[in-house]
Amino acid sequence: MKLRTHVSSLKGSLRVPGDKSISHRAIMFGSISHGTTLINDLLESEDVLATIKAFQAMGVEITQKAQVTKINGNGFEGLKQPGVSLDMGNSGTSMRLIAGILAGSPFEVDLVGDESLSRRPMDRIVTPLKQMGVSISGHEKKQFPPLTLKGSRNLSKITYHLPVASAQVKSALIFAALQVQGESVIVEKEMTRNHTEEMLQQFGGRIDCEGKTIRVYGKEKLKGQEVTIPGDISSAAFWLVAGLIVPNSQIRLDNVGINSTRTGILDVIREMGGKLLISHRDEKNQSASLTVSSSSLIGTTISGAIIPRLIDELPIIALLATQAQGQTIIKDAKELKVKESNRLALIVSSLKSMGADIYATDDGMVINGPTALHGAILDSHKDHRIAMMIVIAALIVSSGQVHLTGEESIKTSYPNFFNDLEGLIDG
């Protein structure tokens, strides 16, 4: 695909699609609760549709009409053995969290995914779930998918210190612990996005969170709720950076989720001197309007506790750093190596091919800027966030054309991405 280049400005406002993480969890909680759940503004991306299809295969009635998704749940015990393997597509969230949900179901099921998902390590959930009494296995030492899982009605409580900072692993264990009589304790390595904890309380469950320690109380009856999904800050991040680095630009993004465990990119933008305005805050829905405009940027260091708050935004932050004065250092980001791709390697190779002064380290990267980018022939390797980063980078190339393969992967999280881009170019 030949990308748009040499764009003179971006103007306008838009609403980014619903938050992917929250959309997944809303489907899951609705499916394991009793009664009716109504979800407004669900993200209808390929990843979320994989979650929906998995629960439909397990007998959950899920219907969609206009912008409302209706789920008739019958609790954990209402889940039925599917007649087919559950295909999670490219969604690591679906595979890991659903494995936790199935921990208490006494039937065998195969969890499968696409080529990319089949290279993502699952030992991080297999190990603790086995400790709880689940029969679960994958391939090789890292327990790569497909996973074969058979749960148990007699799970054991667990006290578990997470070896990695991962909201997916934490959430899988929370779902499993909900099916155990008594109290389980999960201790995070670093605090990660807390959508599962917040939604559990919304659906009537008991959970106590104090710092990095989470106490889950099992055998609580969850009740269906009405949920409204805010816009996904991970999707908004691409427009935030575009508005900062494309000349003569101003972009307003409405109804963007600003849960504090997800807003690391906003802190980085401020630290780098970006022009950012937050307005129209909705405290109940944890959302706001975000407005950015073209800015003179300075390099910074990104490391430590902020990394889990912006792990999915690091590809586009790396692009931002190529246009900042001075050096930007990203550390403590080894998790990038086991995303939909080895994102660390792909970020560096893609931006270097376009002329960026960037090199990888063992746990991150170093970027020296500002640099003028030029055209290149690039492959996203079916990673949606790498693909979107390249599209935004193409907007500021000073010479040549940018050709991208693998752009179809963007549909896993942002089906209307290219339409929204054209609207800002014409704005």
C-alpha positions as a Markdown table, in Angstrom:
| # | Residue | x | y | z |
|---|---|---|---|---|
| 1 | Met | 0.0 | 0.0 | 0.0 |
| 2 | Lys | 1.3 | 3.4 | -0.9 |
| 3 | Leu | 0.8 | 5.8 | 2.0 |
| 4 | Arg | 0.0 | 9.5 | 2.1 |
| 5 | Thr | 3.1 | 11.6 | 2.5 |
| 6 | His | 4.2 | 15.3 | 2.6 |
| 7 | Val | 1.0 | 16.4 | 4.4 |
| 8 | Ser | 1.0 | 20.1 | 5.1 |
| 9 | Ser | -1.4 | 20.1 | 8.1 |
| 10 | Leu | -4.0 | 18.1 | 10.1 |
| 11 | Lys | -7.1 | 19.8 | 11.3 |
| 12 | Gly | -10.3 | 18.7 | 12.9 |
| 13 | Ser | -11.9 | 16.6 | 15.6 |
| 14 | Leu | -12.9 | 13.0 | 15.9 |
| 15 | Arg | -14.0 | 10.3 | 18.3 |
| 16 | Val | -11.6 | 7.4 | 18.4 |
| 17 | Pro | -13.2 | 3.9 | 18.7 |
| 18 | Gly | -14.0 | 2.3 | 22.0 |
| 19 | Asp | -11.3 | 1.2 | 24.3 |
| 20 | Lys | -10.2 | -2.3 | 23.3 |
| 21 | Ser | -9.2 | -3.4 | 26.8 |
| 22 | Ile | -12.5 | -2.3 | 28.4 |
| 23 | Ser | -14.5 | -3.7 | 25.5 |
| 24 | His | -12.9 | -7.2 | 26.0 |
| 25 | Arg | -13.6 | -7.1 | 29.7 |
| 26 | Ala | -17.2 | -5.8 | 29.3 |
| 27 | Ile | -18.0 | -8.8 | 27.1 |
| 28 | Met | -16.3 | -11.2 | 29.6 |
| 29 | Phe | -18.0 | -9.8 | 32.7 |
| 30 | Gly | -21.4 | -9.7 | 31.0 |
| 31 | Ser | -20.9 | -13.4 | 30.0 |
| 32 | Ile | -20.1 | -14.6 | 33.5 |
| 33 | Ser | -22.7 | -12.5 | 35.3 |
| 34 | His | -26.3 | -13.3 | 36.0 |
| 35 | Gly | -28.9 | -11.3 | 34.0 |
| 36 | Thr | -28.7 | -8.8 | 31.2 |
| 37 | Thr | -25.7 | -6.6 | 30.5 |
| 38 | Leu | -25.9 | -3.7 | 28.0 |
| 39 | Ile | -22.7 | -2.3 | 26.5 |
| 40 | Asn | -22.7 | 1.1 | 24.7 |
| 41 | Asp | -20.1 | 2.0 | 22.1 |
| 42 | Leu | -18.3 | -1.4 | 22.1 |
| 43 | Leu | -15.3 | -1.5 | 19.9 |
| 44 | Glu | -16.2 | -3.8 | 17.0 |
| 45 | Ser | -12.7 | -4.8 | 16.0 |
| 46 | Glu | -11.4 | -8.2 | 15.0 |
| 47 | Asp | -9.9 | -8.8 | 18.4 |
| 48 | Val | -13.1 | -8.0 | 20.3 |
| 49 | Leu | -15.2 | -10.0 | 17.8 |
| 50 | Ala | -13.0 | -12.9 | 18.6 |
| 51 | Thr | -13.9 | -12.6 | 22.3 |
| 52 | Ile | -17.6 | -12.4 | 21.4 |
| 53 | Lys | -17.5 | -15.5 | 19.2 |
| 54 | Ala | -15.7 | -17.4 | 21.9 |
| 55 | Phe | -18.5 | -16.8 | 24.4 |
| 56 | Gln | -21.2 | -17.4 | 21.9 |
| 57 | Ala | -19.5 | -20.8 | 21.2 |
| 58 | Met | -19.9 | -21.5 | 24.9 |
| 59 | Gly | -23.6 | -20.9 | 24.8 |
| 60 | Val | -23.8 | -17.2 | 25.9 |
| 61 | Glu | -26.5 | -15.2 | 24.1 |
| 62 | Ile | -24.9 | -12.0 | 22.7 |
| 63 | Thr | -26.7 | -9.7 | 20.2 |
| 64 | Gln | -25.7 | -6.4 | 18.7 |
| 65 | Lys | -28.0 | -3.7 | 17.5 |
| 66 | Ala | -26.9 | -0.2 | 16.5 |
| 67 | Gln | -24.3 | 0.9 | 19.2 |
| 68 | Val | -25.7 | -1.4 | 21.9 |
| 69 | Thr | -24.5 | -4.9 | 22.7 |
| 70 | Lys | -26.8 | -7.1 | 24.8 |
| 71 | Ile | -25.6 | -10.1 | 26.8 |
| 72 | Asn | -27.8 | -12.6 | 28.7 |
| 73 | Gly | -25.4 | -14.1 | 31.2 |
| 74 | Asn | -25.9 | -17.2 | 33.4 |
| 75 | Gly | -22.8 | -17.0 | 35.5 |
| 76 | Phe | -19.6 | -19.0 | 35.4 |
| 77 | Glu | -21.7 | -22.2 | 35.7 |
| 78 | Gly | -23.7 | -21.3 | 32.6 |
| 79 | Leu | -20.7 | -21.7 | 30.3 |
| 80 | Lys | -21.0 | -24.8 | 28.1 |
| 81 | Gln | -18.3 | -26.9 | 26.5 |
| 82 | Pro | -17.8 | -25.5 | 22.9 |
| 83 | Gly | -18.1 | -28.0 | 20.1 |
| 84 | Val | -15.1 | -26.4 | 18.4 |
| 85 | Ser | -11.7 | -24.9 | 19.3 |
| 86 | Leu | -12.0 | -21.3 | 20.6 |
| 87 | Asp | -10.2 | -19.2 | 18.0 |
| 88 | Met | -8.7 | -16.0 | 19.5 |
| 89 | Gly | -7.3 | -14.7 | 16.3 |
| 90 | Asn | -4.6 | -12.2 | 17.1 |
| 91 | Ser | -5.9 | -11.4 | 20.6 |
| 92 | Gly | -3.6 | -12.1 | 23.5 |
| 93 | Thr | -6.1 | -10.5 | 25.8 |
| 94 | Ser | -8.8 | -13.0 | 24.7 |
| 95 | Met | -6.6 | -16.0 | 25.1 |
| 96 | Arg | -5.1 | -15.1 | 28.5 |
| 97 | Leu | -8.2 | -13.8 | 30.2 |
| 98 | Ile | -10.5 | -16.5 | 28.9 |
| 99 | Ala | -8.1 | -19.1 | 30.1 |
| 100 | Gly | -8.6 | -17.6 | 33.6 |
| 101 | Ile | -12.4 | -17.6 | 33.2 |
| 102 | Leu | -12.4 | -21.3 | 32.1 |
| 103 | Ala | -10.2 | -22.3 | 35.1 |
| 104 | Gly | -13.4 | -23.4 | 37.0 |
| 105 | Ser | -15.1 | -25.1 | 34.1 |
| 106 | Pro | -14.7 | -28.9 | 34.3 |
| 107 | Phe | -14.6 | -29.5 | 30.5 |
| 108 | Glu | -11.7 | -29.6 | 28.1 |
| 109 | Val | -11.3 | -26.9 | 25.5 |
| 110 | Asp | -8.6 | -25.9 | 23.0 |
| 111 | Leu | -7.6 | -22.2 | 22.7 |
| 112 | Val | -6.0 | -21.4 | 19.4 |
| 113 | Gly | -4.8 | -18.3 | 17.6 |
| 114 | Asp | -3.2 | -17.0 | 14.4 |
| 115 | Glu | 0.4 | -17.3 | 13.5 |
| 116 | Ser | 1.4 | -14.2 | 15.5 |
| 117 | Leu | -0.5 | -15.2 | 18.7 |
| 118 | Ser | 1.0 | -18.7 | 18.4 |
| 119 | Arg | 4.4 | -17.1 | 19.0 |
| 120 | Arg | 3.4 | -15.3 | 22.3 |
| 121 | Pro | 4.5 | -17.0 | 25.6 |
| 122 | Met | 1.7 | -18.3 | 27.7 |
| 123 | Asp | 3.8 | -19.8 | 30.5 |
| 124 | Arg | 3.1 | -16.7 | 32.5 |
| 125 | Ile | -0.5 | -17.8 | 32.9 |
| 126 | Val | 0.0 | -21.6 | 32.7 |
| 127 | Thr | 2.3 | -21.7 | 35.7 |
| 128 | Pro | -0.1 | -20.0 | 38.2 |
| 129 | Leu | -3.2 | -21.7 | 36.8 |
| 130 | Lys | -1.6 | -25.1 | 37.3 |
| 131 | Gln | -0.9 | -24.1 | 40.9 |
| 132 | Met | -4.6 | -23.5 | 41.3 |
| 133 | Gly | -5.5 | -27.0 | 40.0 |
| 134 | Val | -6.2 | -26.3 | 36.3 |
| 135 | Ser | -4.9 | -28.8 | 33.7 |
| 136 | Ile | -3.4 | -26.6 | 31.1 |
| 137 | Ser | -0.6 | -27.0 | 28.6 |
| 138 | Gly | 0.9 | -25.5 | 25.5 |
| 139 | His | 4.0 | -26.1 | 23.3 |
| 140 | Glu | 7.7 | -25.9 | 24.4 |
| 141 | Lys | 9.0 | -24.3 | 27.5 |
| 142 | Lys | 7.2 | -21.0 | 27.0 |
| 143 | Gln | 3.9 | -22.9 | 26.6 |
| 144 | Phe | 3.1 | -21.3 | 23.2 |
| 145 | Pro | -0.5 | -21.7 | 21.9 |
| 146 | Pro | -2.6 | -23.6 | 21.1 |
| 147 | Leu | -3.5 | -24.3 | 24.7 |
| 148 | Thr | -5.4 | -27.3 | 25.9 |
| 149 | Leu | -7.3 | -26.5 | 29.1 |
| 150 | Lys | -9.5 | -28.4 | 31.5 |
| 151 | Gly | -10.7 | -26.6 | 34.6 |
| 152 | Ser | -11.9 | -27.8 | 38.0 |
| 153 | Arg | -14.8 | -26.9 | 40.2 |
| 154 | Asn | -12.4 | -27.4 | 43.2 |
| 155 | Leu | -9.7 | -24.7 | 42.5 |
| 156 | Ser | -7.3 | -23.8 | 45.2 |
| 157 | Lys | -6.7 | -20.3 | 46.5 |
| 158 | Ile | -3.4 | -18.7 | 45.5 |
| 159 | Thr | -0.9 | -16.2 | 46.7 |
| 160 | Tyr | 1.1 | -15.2 | 43.6 |
| 161 | His | 3.8 | -12.6 | 42.9 |
| 162 | Leu | 3.7 | -11.7 | 39.2 |
| 163 | Pro | 7.1 | -12.1 | 37.6 |
| 164 | Val | 6.2 | -9.6 | 34.9 |
| 165 | Ala | 4.2 | -6.4 | 34.8 |
| 166 | Ser | 1.2 | -7.7 | 32.9 |
| 167 | Ala | -2.5 | -6.6 | 33.1 |
| 168 | Gln | -3.4 | -9.7 | 31.1 |
| 169 | Val | -1.8 | -12.1 | 33.5 |
| 170 | Lys | -3.2 | -10.3 | 36.5 |
| 171 | Ser | -6.7 | -10.3 | 35.0 |
| 172 | Ala | -6.5 | -14.0 | 34.2 |
| 173 | Leu | -5.7 | -14.8 | 37.8 |
| 174 | Ile | -8.5 | -12.5 | 39.1 |
| 175 | Phe | -11.0 | -14.3 | 36.9 |
| 176 | Ala | -9.7 | -17.7 | 38.2 |
| 177 | Ala | -9.7 | -16.5 | 41.8 |
| 178 | Leu | -13.4 | -15.4 | 41.5 |
| 179 | Gln | -14.2 | -19.1 | 41.3 |
| 180 | Val | -12.4 | -20.1 | 44.5 |
| 181 | Gln | -14.0 | -20.2 | 48.0 |
| 182 | Gly | -12.1 | -17.6 | 50.1 |
| 183 | Glu | -9.4 | -15.0 | 49.5 |
| 184 | Ser | -6.6 | -15.1 | 46.9 |
| 185 | Val | -3.7 | -12.6 | 46.8 |
| 186 | Ile | -2.0 | -11.3 | 43.7 |
| 187 | Val | 1.0 | -9.0 | 44.0 |
| 188 | Glu | 2.0 | -7.0 | 40.9 |
| 189 | Lys | 5.6 | -6.3 | 39.9 |
| 190 | Glu | 4.5 | -2.9 | 38.8 |
| 191 | Met | 1.0 | -1.4 | 38.8 |
| 192 | Thr | -0.7 | -2.0 | 35.5 |
| 193 | Arg | -4.1 | -1.0 | 34.0 |
| 194 | Asn | -6.9 | -1.7 | 36.4 |
| 195 | His | -9.9 | -2.1 | 34.2 |
| 196 | Thr | -10.6 | -5.6 | 35.5 |
| 197 | Glu | -10.5 | -4.5 | 39.1 |
| 198 | Glu | -12.8 | -1.5 | 38.5 |
| 199 | Met | -15.3 | -3.5 | 36.3 |
| 200 | Leu | -15.4 | -6.4 | 38.8 |
| 201 | Gln | -16.7 | -3.9 | 41.5 |
| 202 | Gln | -19.2 | -2.5 | 39.0 |
| 203 | Phe | -20.6 | -6.0 | 38.5 |
| 204 | Gly | -20.9 | -6.6 | 42.2 |
| 205 | Gly | -17.7 | -8.5 | 43.0 |
| 206 | Arg | -15.4 | -7.9 | 46.0 |
| 207 | Ile | -11.8 | -6.9 | 45.5 |
| 208 | Asp | -9.4 | -4.9 | 47.6 |
| 209 | Cys | -6.4 | -3.1 | 46.1 |
| 210 | Glu | -3.7 | -1.6 | 48.1 |
| 211 | Gly | -0.6 | -0.5 | 46.2 |
| 212 | Lys | 0.6 | -3.5 | 44.2 |
| 213 | Thr | -1.3 | -6.0 | 46.4 |
| 214 | Ile | -4.7 | -7.3 | 45.2 |
| 215 | Arg | -7.1 | -9.4 | 47.3 |
| 216 | Val | -9.8 | -11.3 | 45.4 |
| 217 | Tyr | -12.8 | -12.8 | 47.2 |
| 218 | Gly | -14.3 | -15.8 | 45.4 |
| 219 | Lys | -17.8 | -17.2 | 44.9 |
| 220 | Glu | -19.4 | -13.8 | 44.7 |
| 221 | Lys | -22.5 | -13.6 | 42.4 |
| 222 | Leu | -22.0 | -11.0 | 39.7 |
| 223 | Lys | -25.0 | -9.2 | 38.3 |
| 224 | Gly | -25.4 | -7.8 | 34.8 |
| 225 | Gln | -24.8 | -4.0 | 34.3 |
| 226 | Glu | -25.0 | -1.2 | 31.8 |
| 227 | Val | -21.5 | -0.2 | 30.6 |
| 228 | Thr | -20.4 | 2.7 | 28.4 |
| 229 | Ile | -17.0 | 2.3 | 26.7 |
| 230 | Pro | -14.8 | 5.4 | 26.5 |
| 231 | Gly | -12.6 | 6.0 | 23.5 |
| 232 | Asp | -9.3 | 4.1 | 23.5 |
| 233 | Ile | -6.3 | 6.2 | 24.5 |
| 234 | Ser | -4.0 | 3.7 | 22.7 |
| 235 | Ser | -5.8 | 4.5 | 19.4 |
| 236 | Ala | -5.9 | 8.2 | 20.3 |
| 237 | Ala | -2.2 | 8.2 | 20.8 |
| 238 | Phe | -1.5 | 8.0 | 17.0 |
| 239 | Trp | -3.5 | 11.2 | 16.5 |
| 240 | Leu | -2.0 | 12.9 | 19.5 |
| 241 | Val | 1.5 | 12.4 | 18.0 |
| 242 | Ala | 0.4 | 13.3 | 14.5 |
| 243 | Gly | -1.0 | 16.6 | 15.8 |
| 244 | Leu | 2.3 | 17.3 | 17.6 |
| 245 | Ile | 4.7 | 16.5 | 14.7 |
| 246 | Val | 2.8 | 17.5 | 11.5 |
| 247 | Pro | 3.3 | 21.3 | 10.9 |
| 248 | Asn | 0.3 | 23.7 | 11.3 |
| 249 | Ser | -1.9 | 21.1 | 12.9 |
| 250 | Gln | -4.5 | 21.0 | 15.6 |
| 251 | Ile | -6.6 | 17.9 | 16.5 |
| 252 | Arg | -9.2 | 17.5 | 19.1 |
| 253 | Leu | -10.1 | 14.0 | 20.3 |
| 254 | Asp | -13.4 | 13.6 | 22.2 |
| 255 | Asn | -14.5 | 11.1 | 24.8 |
| 256 | Val | -11.0 | 9.6 | 25.3 |
| 257 | Gly | -10.5 | 7.3 | 28.3 |
| 258 | Ile | -8.1 | 8.9 | 30.8 |
| 259 | Asn | -8.0 | 6.1 | 33.5 |
| 260 | Ser | -4.8 | 7.0 | 35.4 |
| 261 | Thr | -3.2 | 3.6 | 34.8 |
| 262 | Arg | -3.3 | 4.3 | 31.0 |
| 263 | Thr | -2.3 | 8.0 | 30.7 |
| 264 | Gly | 1.5 | 7.6 | 30.7 |
| 265 | Ile | 1.6 | 9.1 | 27.1 |
| 266 | Leu | 0.0 | 12.3 | 28.4 |
| 267 | Asp | 2.8 | 12.6 | 31.0 |
| 268 | Val | 5.4 | 12.0 | 28.3 |
| 269 | Ile | 3.9 | 14.6 | 26.0 |
| 270 | Arg | 4.0 | 17.2 | 28.7 |
| 271 | Glu | 7.6 | 16.2 | 29.7 |
| 272 | Met | 8.6 | 16.7 | 26.1 |
| 273 | Gly | 7.0 | 20.2 | 25.8 |
| 274 | Gly | 4.0 | 19.2 | 23.7 |
| 275 | Lys | 1.0 | 21.5 | 23.5 |
| 276 | Leu | -1.8 | 19.4 | 25.1 |
| 277 | Leu | -5.1 | 20.6 | 26.5 |
| 278 | Ile | -7.5 | 18.4 | 28.5 |
| 279 | Ser | -11.1 | 19.5 | 28.7 |
| 280 | His | -14.7 | 18.3 | 29.2 |
| 281 | Arg | -13.7 | 15.8 | 31.8 |
| 282 | Asp | -16.3 | 13.1 | 32.6 |
| 283 | Glu | -15.3 | 11.7 | 36.0 |
| 284 | Lys | -17.9 | 8.9 | 36.0 |
| 285 | Asn | -16.8 | 7.6 | 32.6 |
| 286 | Gln | -13.1 | 8.5 | 33.1 |
| 287 | Ser | -13.0 | 10.3 | 29.8 |
| 288 | Ala | -12.1 | 13.7 | 28.5 |
| 289 | Ser | -11.4 | 15.7 | 25.3 |
| 290 | Leu | -7.7 | 16.0 | 24.3 |
| 291 | Thr | -6.5 | 18.7 | 22.0 |
| 292 | Val | -3.0 | 18.9 | 20.6 |
| 293 | Ser | -1.2 | 21.2 | 18.2 |
| 294 | Ser | 2.1 | 21.4 | 16.5 |
| 295 | Ser | 5.0 | 21.7 | 19.0 |
| 296 | Ser | 8.7 | 22.1 | 19.5 |
| 297 | Leu | 9.7 | 19.0 | 21.4 |
| 298 | Ile | 12.6 | 18.0 | 23.6 |
| 299 | Gly | 14.0 | 14.6 | 24.4 |
| 300 | Thr | 13.3 | 12.8 | 27.7 |
| 301 | Thr | 13.9 | 9.5 | 29.5 |
| 302 | Ile | 11.1 | 7.0 | 29.8 |
| 303 | Ser | 11.6 | 4.2 | 32.3 |
| 304 | Gly | 10.4 | 2.4 | 35.5 |
| 305 | Ala | 6.9 | 2.6 | 36.8 |
| 306 | Ile | 5.5 | 4.6 | 33.9 |
| 307 | Ile | 6.3 | 1.8 | 31.3 |
| 308 | Pro | 3.1 | -0.3 | 32.1 |
| 309 | Arg | 1.1 | 2.9 | 31.7 |
| 310 | Leu | 2.2 | 3.4 | 28.1 |
| 311 | Ile | 3.5 | 0.0 | 26.9 |
| 312 | Asp | 1.2 | -0.1 | 23.9 |
| 313 | Glu | 2.0 | 3.5 | 23.0 |
| 314 | Leu | 5.8 | 3.1 | 22.8 |
| 315 | Pro | 5.8 | 2.6 | 19.0 |
| 316 | Ile | 4.2 | 6.0 | 18.4 |
| 317 | Ile | 6.2 | 7.6 | 21.2 |
| 318 | Ala | 9.4 | 6.4 | 19.5 |
| 319 | Leu | 8.2 | 8.3 | 16.4 |
| 320 | Leu | 7.5 | 11.3 | 18.5 |
| 321 | Ala | 11.1 | 11.2 | 19.8 |
| 322 | Thr | 12.5 | 11.3 | 16.3 |
| 323 | Gln | 11.2 | 14.8 | 16.0 |
| 324 | Ala | 12.4 | 16.0 | 19.4 |
| 325 | Gln | 15.5 | 18.0 | 20.1 |
| 326 | Gly | 18.1 | 15.9 | 21.8 |
| 327 | Gln | 18.2 | 12.3 | 23.1 |
| 328 | Thr | 15.2 | 10.2 | 24.2 |
| 329 | Ile | 16.0 | 7.0 | 26.1 |
| 330 | Ile | 13.4 | 4.3 | 26.6 |
| 331 | Lys | 14.3 | 1.6 | 29.3 |
| 332 | Asp | 12.6 | -1.3 | 31.2 |
| 333 | Ala | 10.5 | -2.2 | 28.1 |
| 334 | Lys | 11.5 | -5.8 | 27.5 |
| 335 | Glu | 7.8 | -6.7 | 27.3 |
| 336 | Leu | 7.8 | -5.1 | 23.8 |
| 337 | Lys | 9.6 | -8.2 | 22.6 |
| 338 | Val | 6.6 | -10.5 | 23.2 |
| 339 | Lys | 3.7 | -8.4 | 21.9 |
| 340 | Glu | 2.0 | -9.2 | 18.5 |
| 341 | Ser | 5.6 | -9.1 | 17.2 |
| 342 | Asn | 9.0 | -8.3 | 18.6 |
| 343 | Arg | 7.9 | -4.7 | 18.7 |
| 344 | Leu | 11.3 | -3.5 | 20.0 |
| 345 | Ala | 13.1 | -4.8 | 16.9 |
| 346 | Leu | 10.4 | -3.6 | 14.5 |
| 347 | Ile | 10.2 | -0.1 | 15.9 |
| 348 | Val | 13.9 | 0.3 | 15.5 |
| 349 | Ser | 14.2 | -1.3 | 12.1 |
| 350 | Ser | 11.2 | 0.6 | 10.6 |
| 351 | Leu | 12.2 | 4.0 | 11.8 |
| 352 | Lys | 15.9 | 3.4 | 11.0 |
| 353 | Ser | 14.8 | 2.5 | 7.4 |
| 354 | Met | 13.1 | 5.9 | 7.2 |
| 355 | Gly | 16.3 | 7.7 | 8.3 |
| 356 | Ala | 15.8 | 8.0 | 12.1 |
| 357 | Asp | 18.9 | 8.0 | 14.4 |
| 358 | Ile | 17.7 | 5.1 | 16.6 |
| 359 | Tyr | 19.2 | 2.0 | 18.0 |
| 360 | Ala | 18.0 | -0.8 | 20.3 |
| 361 | Thr | 19.2 | -1.7 | 23.7 |
| 362 | Asp | 18.6 | -4.8 | 25.7 |
| 363 | Asp | 15.4 | -3.4 | 27.3 |
| 364 | Gly | 14.5 | -0.4 | 25.1 |
| 365 | Met | 16.0 | 2.0 | 22.6 |
| 366 | Val | 17.8 | 5.3 | 22.2 |
| 367 | Ile | 16.6 | 8.0 | 19.8 |
| 368 | Asn | 18.5 | 11.1 | 18.8 |
| 369 | Gly | 16.6 | 13.9 | 17.2 |
| 370 | Pro | 15.3 | 15.7 | 15.4 |
| 371 | Thr | 15.8 | 13.8 | 12.1 |
| 372 | Ala | 14.2 | 14.3 | 8.7 |
| 373 | Leu | 12.5 | 11.1 | 7.6 |
| 374 | His | 12.4 | 9.8 | 4.1 |
| 375 | Gly | 10.5 | 7.1 | 2.1 |
| 376 | Ala | 11.0 | 3.4 | 2.5 |
| 377 | Ile | 9.4 | 0.0 | 1.7 |
| 378 | Leu | 8.2 | -1.4 | 5.0 |
| 379 | Asp | 6.4 | -4.4 | 6.4 |
| 380 | Ser | 4.3 | -4.2 | 9.7 |
| 381 | His | 4.7 | -8.0 | 10.2 |
| 382 | Lys | 0.9 | -8.0 | 10.9 |
| 383 | Asp | 1.3 | -5.8 | 14.0 |
| 384 | His | -1.4 | -3.2 | 14.1 |
| 385 | Arg | 0.5 | -0.7 | 16.2 |
| 386 | Ile | 3.6 | -0.9 | 14.1 |
| 387 | Ala | 1.4 | -0.4 | 11.0 |
| 388 | Met | -0.3 | 2.7 | 12.4 |
| 389 | Met | 3.1 | 4.1 | 13.5 |
| 390 | Ile | 4.4 | 3.8 | 10.0 |
| 391 | Val | 1.3 | 5.5 | 8.5 |
| 392 | Ile | 1.8 | 8.5 | 10.9 |
| 393 | Ala | 5.5 | 8.6 | 10.1 |
| 394 | Ala | 4.8 | 8.7 | 6.4 |
| 395 | Leu | 2.9 | 12.0 | 6.9 |
| 396 | Ile | 6.2 | 13.9 | 7.7 |
| 397 | Val | 8.6 | 12.3 | 5.3 |
| 398 | Ser | 10.7 | 15.0 | 3.5 |
| 399 | Ser | 11.4 | 13.0 | 0.4 |
| 400 | Gly | 10.4 | 9.8 | -1.4 |
| 401 | Gln | 7.4 | 7.5 | -0.9 |
| 402 | Val | 6.4 | 5.1 | 1.8 |
| 403 | His | 5.1 | 1.6 | 0.8 |
| 404 | Leu | 3.6 | -0.6 | 3.6 |
| 405 | Thr | 2.6 | -4.2 | 3.6 |
| 406 | Gly | 0.5 | -5.7 | 6.4 |
| 407 | Glu | -1.8 | -2.6 | 6.8 |
| 408 | Glu | -4.8 | -4.9 | 7.1 |
| 409 | Ser | -3.7 | -5.7 | 10.7 |
| 410 | Ile | -5.0 | -2.3 | 11.7 |
| 411 | Lys | -8.5 | -3.7 | 11.7 |
| 412 | Thr | -7.7 | -5.7 | 14.9 |
| 413 | Ser | -8.1 | -2.5 | 16.9 |
| 414 | Tyr | -9.1 | 0.5 | 14.6 |
| 415 | Pro | -11.3 | -0.5 | 11.7 |
| 416 | Asn | -11.9 | 3.1 | 10.4 |
| 417 | Phe | -8.3 | 4.3 | 10.9 |
| 418 | Phe | -7.7 | 5.4 | 7.3 |
| 419 | Asn | -11.1 | 7.1 | 7.0 |
| 420 | Asp | -10.4 | 9.1 | 10.1 |
| 421 | Leu | -6.9 | 10.1 | 8.7 |
| 422 | Glu | -8.4 | 11.3 | 5.5 |
| 423 | Gly | -10.9 | 13.4 | 7.4 |
| 424 | Leu | -8.1 | 15.2 | 9.3 |
| 425 | Ile | -6.1 | 15.8 | 6.1 |
| 426 | Asp | -9.2 | 17.3 | 4.5 |
| 427 | Gly | -10.1 | 19.1 | 7.7 |
